[in-house]
């Protein structure tokens, strides 16, 4: 399935139907620019527009999934494996393996997900502190 014939009728777990006009869909279609740092068959990675760390990159699957629930339920093992290999490849490309880094994926309202296309944030470039600011 390529970007021109996404199946948007697929059932979605968690967050409702996929919105093909969301900002990351528009980036994938080339309608909006991004500061791209990595791309393969499964994933696209680019710098976050509002960085929260010296390195703040977003990695997104190239197919239309709203959330991790949607992605893991609907995507093929090849797509899922390819995507997470891409996350690792991006960290390696950015020389973050030795100093370390953090990945994070926000899901739904409690997760404060703003863009309804599944994505992983990758943070690094300084000690990142504890996992959550407060509890
Ligand atoms: P989340 O809350 O997990 O859905 O985070 C969405 C992130 O996407 C947020 O950190 C800001 C970023 N973002 C929003 N719009 C754009 C955009 O047009 N370009 C880029 N590069 N990042 C964006």
mmCIF file of C-alpha atoms and ligand atoms in Angstrom:
data_model
loop_
_atom_site.group_PDB
_atom_site.id
_atom_site.type_symbol
_atom_site.label_atom_id
_atom_site.label_comp_id
_atom_site.label_asym_id
_atom_site.label_seq_id
_atom_site.Cartn_x
_atom_site.Cartn_y
_atom_site.Cartn_z
ATOM 1 C CA UNK A 1 0.000 0.000 0.000
ATOM 2 C CA UNK A 2 1.566 3.290 -0.966
ATOM 3 C CA UNK A 3 0.672 6.810 -0.015
ATOM 4 C CA UNK A 4 -1.694 7.261 -2.959
ATOM 5 C CA UNK A 5 -4.047 4.412 -2.009
ATOM 6 C CA UNK A 6 -4.171 4.310 1.754
ATOM 7 C CA UNK A 7 -7.012 2.217 3.097
ATOM 8 C CA UNK A 8 -8.741 4.604 5.481
ATOM 9 C CA UNK A 9 -11.675 2.255 6.129
ATOM 10 C CA UNK A 10 -9.640 -0.070 8.291
ATOM 11 C CA UNK A 11 -10.941 -0.427 11.831
ATOM 12 C CA UNK A 12 -9.063 1.689 14.331
ATOM 13 C CA UNK A 13 -8.502 0.833 17.964
ATOM 14 C CA UNK A 14 -8.609 3.753 20.341
ATOM 15 C CA UNK A 15 -8.779 7.095 18.646
ATOM 16 C CA UNK A 16 -11.380 7.030 15.890
ATOM 17 C CA UNK A 17 -10.808 7.092 12.141
ATOM 18 C CA UNK A 18 -7.547 8.237 10.622
ATOM 19 C CA UNK A 19 -7.639 11.851 9.448
ATOM 20 C CA UNK A 20 -5.765 12.010 6.119
ATOM 21 C CA UNK A 21 -5.425 15.794 6.542
ATOM 22 C CA UNK A 22 -3.378 15.581 9.739
ATOM 23 C CA UNK A 23 -0.064 17.396 9.571
ATOM 24 C CA UNK A 24 2.127 14.300 9.370
ATOM 25 C CA UNK A 25 0.024 12.850 6.545
ATOM 26 C CA UNK A 26 0.578 16.111 4.699
ATOM 27 C CA UNK A 27 4.320 15.905 5.355
ATOM 28 C CA UNK A 28 4.363 12.304 4.063
ATOM 29 C CA UNK A 29 2.581 13.389 0.877
ATOM 30 C CA UNK A 30 5.096 16.199 0.383
ATOM 31 C CA UNK A 31 2.434 18.885 0.820
ATOM 32 C CA UNK A 32 4.288 20.394 3.787
ATOM 33 C CA UNK A 33 8.055 20.624 4.315
ATOM 34 C CA UNK A 34 10.025 18.954 7.053
ATOM 35 C CA UNK A 35 13.642 18.922 8.149
ATOM 36 C CA UNK A 36 14.215 15.297 7.142
ATOM 37 C CA UNK A 37 17.081 13.337 8.622
ATOM 38 C CA UNK A 38 16.232 9.713 7.742
ATOM 39 C CA UNK A 39 13.919 7.823 5.426
ATOM 40 C CA UNK A 40 13.480 4.209 4.406
ATOM 41 C CA UNK A 41 10.612 2.019 3.185
ATOM 42 C CA UNK A 42 8.933 2.024 6.586
ATOM 43 C CA UNK A 43 9.618 5.310 8.300
ATOM 44 C CA UNK A 44 10.371 8.988 7.923
ATOM 45 C CA UNK A 45 12.290 10.940 10.579
ATOM 46 C CA UNK A 46 12.506 14.702 10.895
ATOM 47 C CA UNK A 47 13.246 17.341 13.497
ATOM 48 C CA UNK A 48 10.382 18.378 15.748
ATOM 49 C CA UNK A 49 9.233 21.927 15.033
ATOM 50 C CA UNK A 50 9.202 22.719 18.801
ATOM 51 C CA UNK A 51 12.284 20.920 20.172
ATOM 52 C CA UNK A 52 12.222 20.032 23.887
ATOM 53 C CA UNK A 53 15.859 18.838 23.971
ATOM 54 C CA UNK A 54 19.060 19.522 21.968
ATOM 55 C CA UNK A 55 18.005 16.573 19.807
ATOM 56 C CA UNK A 56 14.271 16.120 19.317
ATOM 57 C CA UNK A 57 13.328 14.018 16.338
ATOM 58 C CA UNK A 58 10.008 12.522 15.279
ATOM 59 C CA UNK A 59 9.879 9.126 13.605
ATOM 60 C CA UNK A 60 6.649 8.251 11.829
ATOM 61 C CA UNK A 61 5.500 5.165 9.947
ATOM 62 C CA UNK A 62 4.806 5.758 6.276
ATOM 63 C CA UNK A 63 1.347 4.202 6.518
ATOM 64 C CA UNK A 64 -1.729 5.725 8.167
ATOM 65 C CA UNK A 65 -2.053 4.625 11.793
ATOM 66 C CA UNK A 66 -3.564 6.831 14.483
ATOM 67 C CA UNK A 67 -1.963 5.273 17.534
ATOM 68 C CA UNK A 68 0.255 2.487 18.799
ATOM 69 C CA UNK A 69 -2.902 0.440 19.359
ATOM 70 C CA UNK A 70 -3.883 0.961 15.736
ATOM 71 C CA UNK A 71 -0.352 0.336 14.468
ATOM 72 C CA UNK A 72 0.212 -2.894 16.384
ATOM 73 C CA UNK A 73 -3.286 -4.191 15.562
ATOM 74 C CA UNK A 74 -3.332 -3.356 11.864
ATOM 75 C CA UNK A 75 0.220 -3.159 10.527
ATOM 76 C CA UNK A 76 2.093 -6.214 9.293
ATOM 77 C CA UNK A 77 4.965 -7.671 11.321
ATOM 78 C CA UNK A 78 7.243 -6.427 8.539
ATOM 79 C CA UNK A 79 5.937 -2.879 8.888
ATOM 80 C CA UNK A 80 6.171 -2.946 12.690
ATOM 81 C CA UNK A 81 9.658 -4.428 12.661
ATOM 82 C CA UNK A 82 10.802 -2.080 9.923
ATOM 83 C CA UNK A 83 9.503 0.918 11.806
ATOM 84 C CA UNK A 84 11.241 0.092 15.087
ATOM 85 C CA UNK A 85 14.461 -0.770 13.265
ATOM 86 C CA UNK A 86 14.245 2.713 11.768
ATOM 87 C CA UNK A 87 13.937 4.233 15.265
ATOM 88 C CA UNK A 88 17.158 2.474 16.229
ATOM 89 C CA UNK A 89 18.846 3.509 13.002
ATOM 90 C CA UNK A 90 17.996 7.154 13.606
ATOM 91 C CA UNK A 91 19.486 7.039 17.112
ATOM 92 C CA UNK A 92 22.619 5.435 15.711
ATOM 93 C CA UNK A 93 22.851 7.976 12.891
ATOM 94 C CA UNK A 94 22.666 10.778 15.459
ATOM 95 C CA UNK A 95 25.451 9.179 17.567
ATOM 96 C CA UNK A 96 23.113 8.825 20.524
ATOM 97 C CA UNK A 97 23.717 5.163 21.332
ATOM 98 C CA UNK A 98 26.660 5.698 23.691
ATOM 99 C CA UNK A 99 25.413 8.762 25.583
ATOM 100 C CA UNK A 100 21.879 7.427 25.589
ATOM 101 C CA UNK A 101 18.537 8.850 24.641
ATOM 102 C CA UNK A 102 14.822 8.544 25.294
ATOM 103 C CA UNK A 103 11.953 7.503 23.054
ATOM 104 C CA UNK A 104 8.376 8.400 23.851
ATOM 105 C CA UNK A 105 5.026 7.994 22.142
ATOM 106 C CA UNK A 106 1.991 9.974 23.256
ATOM 107 C CA UNK A 107 -1.364 8.270 22.857
ATOM 108 C CA UNK A 108 -4.799 9.828 23.098
ATOM 109 C CA UNK A 109 -6.064 12.387 25.573
ATOM 110 C CA UNK A 110 -4.206 11.209 28.669
ATOM 111 C CA UNK A 111 -1.029 10.864 26.610
ATOM 112 C CA UNK A 112 -1.465 14.438 25.294
ATOM 113 C CA UNK A 113 -1.220 13.295 21.677
ATOM 114 C CA UNK A 114 -1.561 16.334 19.410
ATOM 115 C CA UNK A 115 -1.002 14.835 15.976
ATOM 116 C CA UNK A 116 -3.199 11.798 15.224
ATOM 117 C CA UNK A 117 -0.621 9.902 13.160
ATOM 118 C CA UNK A 118 1.363 7.430 15.289
ATOM 119 C CA UNK A 119 4.852 8.764 15.990
ATOM 120 C CA UNK A 120 7.803 8.234 18.274
ATOM 121 C CA UNK A 121 9.689 11.159 19.777
ATOM 122 C CA UNK A 122 13.432 10.677 20.160
ATOM 123 C CA UNK A 123 15.158 12.981 22.667
ATOM 124 C CA UNK A 124 18.854 13.305 23.402
ATOM 125 C CA UNK A 125 21.881 15.536 23.530
ATOM 126 C CA UNK A 126 21.879 16.075 27.309
ATOM 127 C CA UNK A 127 20.926 14.195 30.485
ATOM 128 C CA UNK A 128 17.154 14.034 30.327
ATOM 129 C CA UNK A 129 16.263 13.664 33.974
ATOM 130 C CA UNK A 130 13.529 11.464 35.365
ATOM 131 C CA UNK A 131 10.844 10.006 33.174
ATOM 132 C CA UNK A 132 8.010 12.341 34.157
ATOM 133 C CA UNK A 133 8.283 15.847 35.564
ATOM 134 C CA UNK A 134 5.724 15.209 38.273
ATOM 135 C CA UNK A 135 3.384 12.545 39.444
HETATM 136 P P1 LIG B 1 2.404 14.757 20.158
HETATM 137 O O1 LIG B 1 1.949 15.549 21.334
HETATM 138 O O2 LIG B 1 3.107 13.481 20.599
HETATM 139 O O3 LIG B 1 1.291 14.484 19.164
HETATM 140 O O4 LIG B 1 3.517 15.628 19.451
HETATM 141 C C1 LIG B 1 3.404 16.186 18.186
HETATM 142 C C2 LIG B 1 4.695 16.903 17.899
HETATM 143 O O5 LIG B 1 4.659 17.298 16.548
HETATM 144 C C3 LIG B 1 4.948 18.162 18.723
HETATM 145 O O6 LIG B 1 6.140 17.973 19.490
HETATM 146 C C4 LIG B 1 5.160 19.264 17.704
HETATM 147 C C5 LIG B 1 5.363 18.519 16.417
HETATM 148 N N1 LIG B 1 4.844 19.168 15.233
HETATM 149 C C6 LIG B 1 3.594 19.655 15.073
HETATM 150 N N2 LIG B 1 3.455 20.170 13.836
HETATM 151 C C7 LIG B 1 4.644 19.995 13.211
HETATM 152 C C8 LIG B 1 5.125 20.331 11.916
HETATM 153 O O7 LIG B 1 4.441 20.863 11.065
HETATM 154 N N3 LIG B 1 6.419 20.009 11.640
HETATM 155 C C9 LIG B 1 7.225 19.384 12.564
HETATM 156 N N4 LIG B 1 8.472 19.110 12.188
HETATM 157 N N5 LIG B 1 6.797 19.054 13.789
HETATM 158 C C10 LIG B 1 5.527 19.366 14.110
#
